[in-house]
GROMACS .gro file of C-alpha atoms in nm:
model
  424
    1UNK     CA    1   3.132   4.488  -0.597
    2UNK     CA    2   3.012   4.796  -0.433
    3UNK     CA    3   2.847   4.848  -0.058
    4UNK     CA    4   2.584   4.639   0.099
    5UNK     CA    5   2.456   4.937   0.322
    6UNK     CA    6   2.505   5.333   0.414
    7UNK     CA    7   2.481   5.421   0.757
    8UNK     CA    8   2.524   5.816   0.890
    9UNK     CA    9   2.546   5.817   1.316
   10UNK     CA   10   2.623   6.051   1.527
   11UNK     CA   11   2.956   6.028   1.709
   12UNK     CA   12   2.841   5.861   1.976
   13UNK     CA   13   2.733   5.575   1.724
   14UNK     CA   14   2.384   5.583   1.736
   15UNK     CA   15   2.203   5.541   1.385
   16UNK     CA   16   2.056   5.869   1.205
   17UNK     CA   17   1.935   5.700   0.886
   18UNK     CA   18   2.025   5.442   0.677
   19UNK     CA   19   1.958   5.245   0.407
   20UNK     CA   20   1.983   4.854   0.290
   21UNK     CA   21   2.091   4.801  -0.070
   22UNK     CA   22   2.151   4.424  -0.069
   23UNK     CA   23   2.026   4.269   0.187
   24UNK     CA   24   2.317   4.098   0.246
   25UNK     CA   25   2.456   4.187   0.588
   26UNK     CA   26   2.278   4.201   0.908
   27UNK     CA   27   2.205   4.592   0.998
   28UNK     CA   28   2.259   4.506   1.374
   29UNK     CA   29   2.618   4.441   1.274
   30UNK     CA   30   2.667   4.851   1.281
   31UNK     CA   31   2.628   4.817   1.627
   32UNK     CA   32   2.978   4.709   1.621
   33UNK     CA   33   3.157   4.951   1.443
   34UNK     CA   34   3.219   5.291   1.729
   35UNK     CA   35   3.341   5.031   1.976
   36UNK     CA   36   3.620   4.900   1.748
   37UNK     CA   37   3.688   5.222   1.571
   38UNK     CA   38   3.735   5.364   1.972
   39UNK     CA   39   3.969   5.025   2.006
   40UNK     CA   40   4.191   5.161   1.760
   41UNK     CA   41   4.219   5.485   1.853
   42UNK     CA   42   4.309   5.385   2.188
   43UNK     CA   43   4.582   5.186   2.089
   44UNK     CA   44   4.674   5.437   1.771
   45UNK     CA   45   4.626   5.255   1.489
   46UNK     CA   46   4.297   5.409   1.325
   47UNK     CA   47   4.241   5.233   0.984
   48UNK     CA   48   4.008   5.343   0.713
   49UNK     CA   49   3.867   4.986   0.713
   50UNK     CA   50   3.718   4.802   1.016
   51UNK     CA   51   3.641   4.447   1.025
   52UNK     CA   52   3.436   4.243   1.243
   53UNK     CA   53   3.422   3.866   1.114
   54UNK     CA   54   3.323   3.916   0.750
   55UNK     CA   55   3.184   4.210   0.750
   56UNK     CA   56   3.400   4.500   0.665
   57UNK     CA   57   3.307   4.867   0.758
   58UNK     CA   58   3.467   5.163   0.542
   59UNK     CA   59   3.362   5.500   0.712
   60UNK     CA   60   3.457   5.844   0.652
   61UNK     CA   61   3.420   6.139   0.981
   62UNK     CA   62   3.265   6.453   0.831
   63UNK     CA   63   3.211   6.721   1.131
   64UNK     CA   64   2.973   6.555   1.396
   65UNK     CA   65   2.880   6.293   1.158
   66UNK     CA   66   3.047   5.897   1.108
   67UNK     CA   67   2.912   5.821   0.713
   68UNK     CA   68   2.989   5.408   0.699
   69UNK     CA   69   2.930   5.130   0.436
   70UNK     CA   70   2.905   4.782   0.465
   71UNK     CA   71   3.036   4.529   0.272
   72UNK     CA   72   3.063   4.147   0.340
   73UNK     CA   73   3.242   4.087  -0.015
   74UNK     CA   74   3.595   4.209  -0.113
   75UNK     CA   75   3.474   4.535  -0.258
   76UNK     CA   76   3.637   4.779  -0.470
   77UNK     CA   77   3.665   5.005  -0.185
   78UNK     CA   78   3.840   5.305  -0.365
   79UNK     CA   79   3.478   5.334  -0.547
   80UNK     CA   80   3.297   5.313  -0.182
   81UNK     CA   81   3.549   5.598  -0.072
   82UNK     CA   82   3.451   5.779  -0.421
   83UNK     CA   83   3.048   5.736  -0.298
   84UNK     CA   84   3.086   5.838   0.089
   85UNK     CA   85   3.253   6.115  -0.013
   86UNK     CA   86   3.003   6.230  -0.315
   87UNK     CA   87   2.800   6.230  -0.026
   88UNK     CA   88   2.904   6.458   0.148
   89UNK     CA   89   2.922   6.704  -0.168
   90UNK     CA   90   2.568   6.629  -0.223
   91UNK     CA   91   2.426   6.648   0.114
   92UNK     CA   92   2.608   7.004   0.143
   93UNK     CA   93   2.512   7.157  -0.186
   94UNK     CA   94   2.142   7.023  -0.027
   95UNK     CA   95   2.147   7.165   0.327
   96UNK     CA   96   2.491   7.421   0.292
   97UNK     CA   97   2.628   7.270   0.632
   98UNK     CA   98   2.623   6.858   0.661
   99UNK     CA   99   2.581   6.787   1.054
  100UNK     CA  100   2.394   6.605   1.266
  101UNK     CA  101   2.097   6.878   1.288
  102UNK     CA  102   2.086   6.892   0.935
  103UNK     CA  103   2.032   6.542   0.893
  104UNK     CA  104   1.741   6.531   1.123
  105UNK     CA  105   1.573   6.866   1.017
  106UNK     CA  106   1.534   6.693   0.622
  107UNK     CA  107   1.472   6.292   0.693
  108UNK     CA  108   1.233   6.251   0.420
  109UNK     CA  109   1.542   6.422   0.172
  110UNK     CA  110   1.809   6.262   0.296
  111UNK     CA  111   1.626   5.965   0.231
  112UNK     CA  112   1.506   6.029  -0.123
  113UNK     CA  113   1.904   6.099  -0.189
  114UNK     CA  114   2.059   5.768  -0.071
  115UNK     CA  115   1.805   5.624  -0.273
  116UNK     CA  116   1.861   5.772  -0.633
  117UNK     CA  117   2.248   5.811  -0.535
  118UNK     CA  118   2.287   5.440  -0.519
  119UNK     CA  119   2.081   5.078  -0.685
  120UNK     CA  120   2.168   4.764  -0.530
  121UNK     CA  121   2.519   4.906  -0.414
  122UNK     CA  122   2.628   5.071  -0.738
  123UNK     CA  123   2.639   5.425  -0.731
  124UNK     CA  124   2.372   5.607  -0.992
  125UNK     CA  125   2.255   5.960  -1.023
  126UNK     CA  126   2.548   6.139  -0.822
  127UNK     CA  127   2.509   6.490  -0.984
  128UNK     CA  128   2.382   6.740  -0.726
  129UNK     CA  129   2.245   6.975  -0.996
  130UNK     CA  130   2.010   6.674  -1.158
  131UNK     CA  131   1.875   6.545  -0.825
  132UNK     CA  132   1.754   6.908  -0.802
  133UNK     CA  133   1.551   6.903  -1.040
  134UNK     CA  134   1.303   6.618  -0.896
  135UNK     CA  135   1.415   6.566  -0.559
  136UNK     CA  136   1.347   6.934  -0.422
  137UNK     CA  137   1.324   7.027  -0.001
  138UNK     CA  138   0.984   7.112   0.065
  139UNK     CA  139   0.794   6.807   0.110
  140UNK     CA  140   0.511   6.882  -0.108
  141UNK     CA  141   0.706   6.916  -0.398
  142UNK     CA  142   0.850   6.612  -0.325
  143UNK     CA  143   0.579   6.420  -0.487
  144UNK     CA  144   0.449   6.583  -0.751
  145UNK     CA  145   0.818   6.594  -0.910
  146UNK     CA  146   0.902   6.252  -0.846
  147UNK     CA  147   0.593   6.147  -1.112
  148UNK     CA  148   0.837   6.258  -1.410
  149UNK     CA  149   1.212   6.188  -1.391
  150UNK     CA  150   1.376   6.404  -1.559
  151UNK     CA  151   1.582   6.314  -1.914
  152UNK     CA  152   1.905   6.378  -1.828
  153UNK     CA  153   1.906   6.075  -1.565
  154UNK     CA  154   1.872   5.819  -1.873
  155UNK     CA  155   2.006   6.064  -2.081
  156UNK     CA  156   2.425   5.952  -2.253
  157UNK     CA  157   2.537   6.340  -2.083
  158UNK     CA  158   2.321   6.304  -1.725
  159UNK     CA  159   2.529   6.637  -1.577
  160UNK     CA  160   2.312   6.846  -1.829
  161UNK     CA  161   1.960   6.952  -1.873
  162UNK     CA  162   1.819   6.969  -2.259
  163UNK     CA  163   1.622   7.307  -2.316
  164UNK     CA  164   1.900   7.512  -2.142
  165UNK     CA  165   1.874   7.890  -2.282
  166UNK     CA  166   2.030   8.211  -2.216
  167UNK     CA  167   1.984   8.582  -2.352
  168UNK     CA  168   2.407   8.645  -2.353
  169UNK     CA  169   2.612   8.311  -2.411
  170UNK     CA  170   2.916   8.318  -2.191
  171UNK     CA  171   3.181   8.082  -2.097
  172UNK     CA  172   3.394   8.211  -1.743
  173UNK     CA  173   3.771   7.983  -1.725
  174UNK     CA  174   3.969   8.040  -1.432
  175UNK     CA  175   4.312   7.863  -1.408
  176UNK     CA  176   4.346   7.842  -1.009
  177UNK     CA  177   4.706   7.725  -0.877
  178UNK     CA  178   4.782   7.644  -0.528
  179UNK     CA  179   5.178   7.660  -0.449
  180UNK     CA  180   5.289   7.410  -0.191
  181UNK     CA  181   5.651   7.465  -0.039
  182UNK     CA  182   5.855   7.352   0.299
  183UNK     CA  183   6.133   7.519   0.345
  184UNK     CA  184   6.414   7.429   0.593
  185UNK     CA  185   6.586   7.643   0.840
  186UNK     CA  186   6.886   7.704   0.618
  187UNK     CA  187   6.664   7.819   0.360
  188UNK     CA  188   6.687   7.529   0.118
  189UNK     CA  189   6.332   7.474  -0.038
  190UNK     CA  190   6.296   7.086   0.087
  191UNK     CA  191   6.002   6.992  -0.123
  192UNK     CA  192   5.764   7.201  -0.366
  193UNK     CA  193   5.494   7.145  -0.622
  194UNK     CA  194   5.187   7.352  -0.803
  195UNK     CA  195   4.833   7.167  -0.737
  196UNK     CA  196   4.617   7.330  -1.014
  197UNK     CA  197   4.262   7.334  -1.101
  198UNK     CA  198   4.051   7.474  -1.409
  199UNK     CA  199   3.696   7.602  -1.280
  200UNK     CA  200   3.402   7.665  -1.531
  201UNK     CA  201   3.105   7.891  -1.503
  202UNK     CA  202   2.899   7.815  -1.799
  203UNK     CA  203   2.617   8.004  -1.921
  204UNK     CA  204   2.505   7.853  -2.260
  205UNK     CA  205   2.243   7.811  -2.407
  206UNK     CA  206   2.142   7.418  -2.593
  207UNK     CA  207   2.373   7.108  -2.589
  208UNK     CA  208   2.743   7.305  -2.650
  209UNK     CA  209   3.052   7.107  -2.744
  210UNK     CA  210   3.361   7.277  -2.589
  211UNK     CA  211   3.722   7.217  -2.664
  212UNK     CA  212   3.968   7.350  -2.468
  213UNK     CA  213   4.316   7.402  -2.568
  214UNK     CA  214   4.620   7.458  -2.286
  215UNK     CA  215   5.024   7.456  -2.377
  216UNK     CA  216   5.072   7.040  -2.297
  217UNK     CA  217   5.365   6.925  -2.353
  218UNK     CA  218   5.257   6.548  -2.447
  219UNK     CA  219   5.026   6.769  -2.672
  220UNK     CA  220   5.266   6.983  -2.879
  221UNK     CA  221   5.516   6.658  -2.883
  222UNK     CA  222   5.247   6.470  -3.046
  223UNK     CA  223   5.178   6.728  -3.325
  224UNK     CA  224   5.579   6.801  -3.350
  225UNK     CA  225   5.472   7.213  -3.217
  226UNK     CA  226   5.784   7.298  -2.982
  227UNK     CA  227   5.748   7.658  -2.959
  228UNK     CA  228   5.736   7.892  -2.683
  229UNK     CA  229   5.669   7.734  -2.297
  230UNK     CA  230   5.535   7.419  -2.211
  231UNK     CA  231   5.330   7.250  -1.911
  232UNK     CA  232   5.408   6.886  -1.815
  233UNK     CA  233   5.072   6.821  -1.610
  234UNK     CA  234   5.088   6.499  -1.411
  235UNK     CA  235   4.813   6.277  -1.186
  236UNK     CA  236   4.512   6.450  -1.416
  237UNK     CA  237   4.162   6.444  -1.338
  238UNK     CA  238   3.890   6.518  -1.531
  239UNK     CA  239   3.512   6.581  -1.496
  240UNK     CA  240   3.250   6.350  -1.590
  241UNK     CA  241   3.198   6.502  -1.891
  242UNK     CA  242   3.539   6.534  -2.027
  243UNK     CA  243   3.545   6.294  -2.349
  244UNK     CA  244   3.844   6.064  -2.211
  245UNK     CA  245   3.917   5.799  -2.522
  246UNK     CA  246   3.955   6.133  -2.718
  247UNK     CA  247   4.199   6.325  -2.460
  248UNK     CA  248   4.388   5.988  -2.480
  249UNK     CA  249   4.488   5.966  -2.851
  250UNK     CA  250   4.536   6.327  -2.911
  251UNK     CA  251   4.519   6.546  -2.599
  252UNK     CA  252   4.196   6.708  -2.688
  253UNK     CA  253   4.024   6.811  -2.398
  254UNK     CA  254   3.638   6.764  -2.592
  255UNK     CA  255   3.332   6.792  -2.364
  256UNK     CA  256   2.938   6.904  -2.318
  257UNK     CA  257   2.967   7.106  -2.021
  258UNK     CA  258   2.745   7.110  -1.706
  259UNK     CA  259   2.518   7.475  -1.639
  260UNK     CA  260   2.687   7.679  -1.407
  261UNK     CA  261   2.994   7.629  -1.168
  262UNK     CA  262   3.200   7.303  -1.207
  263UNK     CA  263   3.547   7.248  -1.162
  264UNK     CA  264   3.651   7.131  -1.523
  265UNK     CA  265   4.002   6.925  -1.446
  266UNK     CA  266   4.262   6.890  -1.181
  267UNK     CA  267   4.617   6.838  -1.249
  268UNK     CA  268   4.982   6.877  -1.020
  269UNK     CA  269   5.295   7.000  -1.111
  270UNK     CA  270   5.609   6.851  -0.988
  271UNK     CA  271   5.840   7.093  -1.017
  272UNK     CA  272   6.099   7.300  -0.811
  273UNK     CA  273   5.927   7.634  -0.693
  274UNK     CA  274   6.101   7.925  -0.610
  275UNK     CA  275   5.910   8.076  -0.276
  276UNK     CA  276   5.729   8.391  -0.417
  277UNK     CA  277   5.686   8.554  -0.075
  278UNK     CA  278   6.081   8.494   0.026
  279UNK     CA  279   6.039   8.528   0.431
  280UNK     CA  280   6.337   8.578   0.691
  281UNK     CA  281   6.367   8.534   1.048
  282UNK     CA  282   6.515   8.634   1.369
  283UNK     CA  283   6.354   8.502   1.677
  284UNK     CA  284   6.553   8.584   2.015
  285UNK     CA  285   6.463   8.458   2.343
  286UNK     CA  286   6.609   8.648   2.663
  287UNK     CA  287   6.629   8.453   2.937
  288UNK     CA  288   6.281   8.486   3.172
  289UNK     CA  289   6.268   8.859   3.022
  290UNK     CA  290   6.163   8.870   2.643
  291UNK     CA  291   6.142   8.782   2.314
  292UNK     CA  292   6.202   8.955   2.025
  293UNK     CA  293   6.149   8.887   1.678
  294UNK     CA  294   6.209   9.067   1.328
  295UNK     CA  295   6.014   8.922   1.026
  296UNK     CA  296   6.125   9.044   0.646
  297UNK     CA  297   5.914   8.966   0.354
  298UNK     CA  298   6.035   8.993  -0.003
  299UNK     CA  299   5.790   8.966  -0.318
  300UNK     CA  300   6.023   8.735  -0.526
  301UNK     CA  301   5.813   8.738  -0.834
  302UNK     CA  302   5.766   8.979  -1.108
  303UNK     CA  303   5.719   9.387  -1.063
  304UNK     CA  304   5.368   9.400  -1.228
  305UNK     CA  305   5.208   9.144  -1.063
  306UNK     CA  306   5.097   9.214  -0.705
  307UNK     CA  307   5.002   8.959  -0.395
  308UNK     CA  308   4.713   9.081  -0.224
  309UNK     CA  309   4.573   8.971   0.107
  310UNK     CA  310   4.902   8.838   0.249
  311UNK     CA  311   4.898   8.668   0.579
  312UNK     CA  312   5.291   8.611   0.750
  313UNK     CA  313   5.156   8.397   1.067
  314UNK     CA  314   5.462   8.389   1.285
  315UNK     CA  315   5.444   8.110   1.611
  316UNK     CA  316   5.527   8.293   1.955
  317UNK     CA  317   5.596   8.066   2.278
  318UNK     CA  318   5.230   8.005   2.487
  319UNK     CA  319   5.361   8.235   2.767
  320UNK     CA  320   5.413   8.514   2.562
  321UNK     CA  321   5.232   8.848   2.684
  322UNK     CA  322   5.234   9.276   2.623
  323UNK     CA  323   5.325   9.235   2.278
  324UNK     CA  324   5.428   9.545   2.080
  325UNK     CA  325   5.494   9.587   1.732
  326UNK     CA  326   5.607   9.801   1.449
  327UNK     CA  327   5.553   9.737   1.031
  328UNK     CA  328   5.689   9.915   0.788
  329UNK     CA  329   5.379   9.833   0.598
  330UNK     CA  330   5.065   9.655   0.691
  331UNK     CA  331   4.944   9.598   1.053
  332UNK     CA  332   5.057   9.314   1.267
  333UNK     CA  333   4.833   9.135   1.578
  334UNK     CA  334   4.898   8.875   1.784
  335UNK     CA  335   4.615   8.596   1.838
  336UNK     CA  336   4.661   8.393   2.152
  337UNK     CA  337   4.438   8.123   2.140
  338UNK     CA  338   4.662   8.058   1.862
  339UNK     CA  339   5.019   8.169   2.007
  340UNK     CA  340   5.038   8.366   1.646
  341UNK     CA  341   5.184   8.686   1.528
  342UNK     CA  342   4.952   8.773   1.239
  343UNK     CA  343   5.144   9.020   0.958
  344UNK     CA  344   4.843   9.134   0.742
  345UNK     CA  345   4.941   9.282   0.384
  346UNK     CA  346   4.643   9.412   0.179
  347UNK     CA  347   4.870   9.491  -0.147
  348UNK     CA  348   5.218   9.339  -0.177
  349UNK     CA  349   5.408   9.475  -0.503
  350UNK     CA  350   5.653   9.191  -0.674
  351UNK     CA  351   6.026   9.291  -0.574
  352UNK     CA  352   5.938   9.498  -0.271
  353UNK     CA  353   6.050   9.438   0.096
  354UNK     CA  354   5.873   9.473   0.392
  355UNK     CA  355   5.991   9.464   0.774
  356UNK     CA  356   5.763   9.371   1.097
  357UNK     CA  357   5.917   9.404   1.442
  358UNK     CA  358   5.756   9.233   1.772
  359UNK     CA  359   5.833   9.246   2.128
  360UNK     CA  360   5.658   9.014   2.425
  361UNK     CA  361   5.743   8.997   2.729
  362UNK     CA  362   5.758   8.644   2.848
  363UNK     CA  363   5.747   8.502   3.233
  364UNK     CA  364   5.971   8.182   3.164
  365UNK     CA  365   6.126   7.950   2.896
  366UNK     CA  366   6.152   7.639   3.046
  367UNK     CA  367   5.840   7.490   2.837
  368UNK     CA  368   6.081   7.582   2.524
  369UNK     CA  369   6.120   7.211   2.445
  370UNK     CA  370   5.778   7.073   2.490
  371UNK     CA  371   5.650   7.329   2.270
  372UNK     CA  372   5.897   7.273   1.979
  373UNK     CA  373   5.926   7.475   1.650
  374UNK     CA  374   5.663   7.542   1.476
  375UNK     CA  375   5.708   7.709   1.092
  376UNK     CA  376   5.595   8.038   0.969
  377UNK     CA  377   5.311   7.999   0.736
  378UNK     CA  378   5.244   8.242   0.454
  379UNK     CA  379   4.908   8.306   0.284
  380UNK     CA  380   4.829   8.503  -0.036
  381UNK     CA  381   4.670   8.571  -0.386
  382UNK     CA  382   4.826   8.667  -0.734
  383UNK     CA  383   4.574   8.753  -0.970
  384UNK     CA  384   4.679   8.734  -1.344
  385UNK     CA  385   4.936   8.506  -1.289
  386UNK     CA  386   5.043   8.116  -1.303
  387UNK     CA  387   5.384   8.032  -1.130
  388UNK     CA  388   5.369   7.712  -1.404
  389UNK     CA  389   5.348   7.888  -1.687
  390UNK     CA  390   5.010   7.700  -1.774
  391UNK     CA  391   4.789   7.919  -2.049
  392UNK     CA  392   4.436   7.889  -2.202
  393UNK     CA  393   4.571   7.880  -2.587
  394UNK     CA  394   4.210   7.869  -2.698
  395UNK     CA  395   3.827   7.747  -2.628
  396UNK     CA  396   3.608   7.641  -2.921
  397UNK     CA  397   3.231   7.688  -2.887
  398UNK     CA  398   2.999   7.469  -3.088
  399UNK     CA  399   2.627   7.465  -3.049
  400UNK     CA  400   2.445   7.324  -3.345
  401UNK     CA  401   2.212   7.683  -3.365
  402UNK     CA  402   2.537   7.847  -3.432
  403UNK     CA  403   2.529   8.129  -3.198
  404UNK     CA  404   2.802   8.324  -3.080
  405UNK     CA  405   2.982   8.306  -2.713
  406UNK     CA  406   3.250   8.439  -2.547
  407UNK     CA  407   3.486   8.303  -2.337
  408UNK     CA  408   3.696   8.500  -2.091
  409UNK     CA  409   3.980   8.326  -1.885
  410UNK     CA  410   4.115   8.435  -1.517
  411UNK     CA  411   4.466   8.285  -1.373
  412UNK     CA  412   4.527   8.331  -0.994
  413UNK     CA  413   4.800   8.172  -0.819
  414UNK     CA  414   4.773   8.125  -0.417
  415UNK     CA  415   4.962   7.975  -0.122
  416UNK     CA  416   4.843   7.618  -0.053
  417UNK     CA  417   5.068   7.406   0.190
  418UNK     CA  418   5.359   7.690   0.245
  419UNK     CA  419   5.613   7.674   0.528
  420UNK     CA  420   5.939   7.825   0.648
  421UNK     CA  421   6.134   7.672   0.936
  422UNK     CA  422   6.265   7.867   1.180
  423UNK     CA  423   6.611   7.772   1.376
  424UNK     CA  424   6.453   7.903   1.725
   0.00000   0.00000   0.00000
């Protein structure tokens, strides 16, 4: 069973639009949700699901916005979460910023939207790109293009539009990985993994099959091929359109792919990462006087590849003040709304080391404790590069007119969740 009813309010709880699916639970009983949900928060214990008698709100926040659906049945609220948050995707490829004003500048819209999105509580047409093409934001329009729904909404593939043609035929891959690390104050990684995702921009002409072929290990076990480097990709997700029943018996990856940008498959890594921006510390503190702190950076990766846009973001105490500082390479600022030291690296060369000194001045320490330690955070980009390894071994275009297309393939690796504790 899906939801009874989507609600959107504002954050003091009052009702922006919403819309009855079922029938099934008294809309009054929204009225009920802010004061609990403020209940909870006073007391700490904010759950994704609120109850009053039997009916059950799930909600999601999203800026100045509460989205919530009803339920009065035991619901299979991992497909609610699923909707609320398809949502929110939808209603921002719509109006580029979901918020309150947004909502209230494009009623009539928002309204078309929860009604093709979801039928008596079951999610339908969720597909931003096919709503576009008959639910449209001037108002006018609005009627004339709802006389003739388009194909691809009873259409087997509903993410793609028949009749699709382009002059050059072009397929754009790029392998994105995020690197997650925490490492401790001794400088023991404590946790790492790789969070990757494959990205398609697809400009092809007709109804395309695609294959895609990476370097799985499950897949070159299953055909006995053990050469050369390997990916073991865990807690995979696929796109829509991603032919599943065939990835599961032979690790094909067989689709019809939607027009133009779409993110193709997620996947994680768990593996042990070495830190490819290697960072060390000194942070002293003299007494009521100053601080001082020396930052060194190392590119622990390989010589040809280089990190560009690096960001070191080193904490200073809230009382910190006439900061001065000296890079060997790179500028350094400090941001105080933030208590940061921001080390900014345009090009950072694999193997190379770079130094950044700092000086404050600083009135007292004796809110040393309440502040506590915060890590230094690292940002940065390596183009033509995976840290897993993870390659495109090949991409098979078949269109049934038999025209040519190329595919090209980009890998970029970047800092997602990276930390270095400090031992001051």
């Amino acid at each position: 069973m899906s939801a009874s009813a989507v609600f959107v309010l504002d954050l003091k709880g009052k009702v922006l639009i919403c819309r009855n699916y079922k029938g099934d639970v008294d809309m009054s009983e929204i009225d009920h949700f802010l004061p609990l949900l403020t209940q909870q928060e006073e007391e700490g214990l904010t759950c994704p699901v609120i109850s009053h008698g039997n009916v059950h709100f799930m909600w999601i926040k999203h800026s100045n916005l509460y989205l919530v659906a009803t339920t009065n049945k035991n619901s299979n609220a991992s497909l609610v979460y699923s909707f609320l948050y398809k949502l929110v995707e939808v209603f921002t490829e719509y109006f580029k910023e979901l918020e309150e004003e947004s909502i209230q500048d494009n009623f009539v819209v928002v309204y078309e939207l929860l009604d093709e999105l979801m039928d008596f509580g079951f999610p339908q047409t969720t597909d931003s790109k096919i709503l576009q093409e008959y639910i449209t934001q001037e108002g006018n329009k609005l009627e004339v293009a709802k006389t003739k729904v388009p194909t691809t909404v009873t259409n087997a593939v509903s993410w793609r539009s028949e009749g699709i043609k382009y002059k050059k035929n072009e397929v754009f891959i790029d392998v994105i990985e995020s690197i997650n690390v925490l490492v401790n104050a001794n400088g023991n990684v404590m946790s790492s993994d790789i969070v990757g995702s494959i990205k398609l921009k697809t400009m092809l002409s007709g109804m395309p099959e695609l294959r895609l072929g990476l370097n799985d290990r499950v897949l070159f076990a299953l055909t006995g091929r053990d050469k050369g480097k390997t990916v073991a990709m865990e807690d995979v997700k696929f796109h829509q359109c991603v032919r599943l029943s065939r990835f599961e018996s032979d690790r094909t990856i067989s689709f019809i792919p939607p027009d133009g940008e779409s993110e193709l498959m997620s996947y994680r890594i768990n593996t042990h990462v070495k830190p490819l921006i290697w960072i060390e510390s000194v942070i002293e503190k003299f007494s009521h006087s100053r601080v001082e702190i020396m930052v060194k950076a190392k590119g622990q990766f390989k010589k040809q590849s280089v990190a560009n846009n690096v960001e070191v973001r080193v904490p200073v105490p809230s009382d910190a003040d006439s900061p001065k500082f000296k890079t060997s390479t790179g500028h350094a600022k400090y941001v105080p709304e933030k208590n940061l030291v921001v080390w900014t690296i345009k090009s950072f060369p694999g193997g190379k080391e770079f130094l950044m000194r700092a000086h404050f001045g600083l009135p007292s320490v004796e809110n040393d404790e309440a502040e506590g330690k915060p890590p230094i955070t690292v940002k940065f980009e390596i183009p033509y590069f995976t840290v897993s390894g993870i390659q495109v071994r090949y991409m098979k275009i078949i269109e049934k007119s038999g025209y040519q297309a190329l595919p090209w393939v980009r890998y970029i690796t970047q800092s997602g969740d990276y930390q270095l504790r400090t031992n001051t």
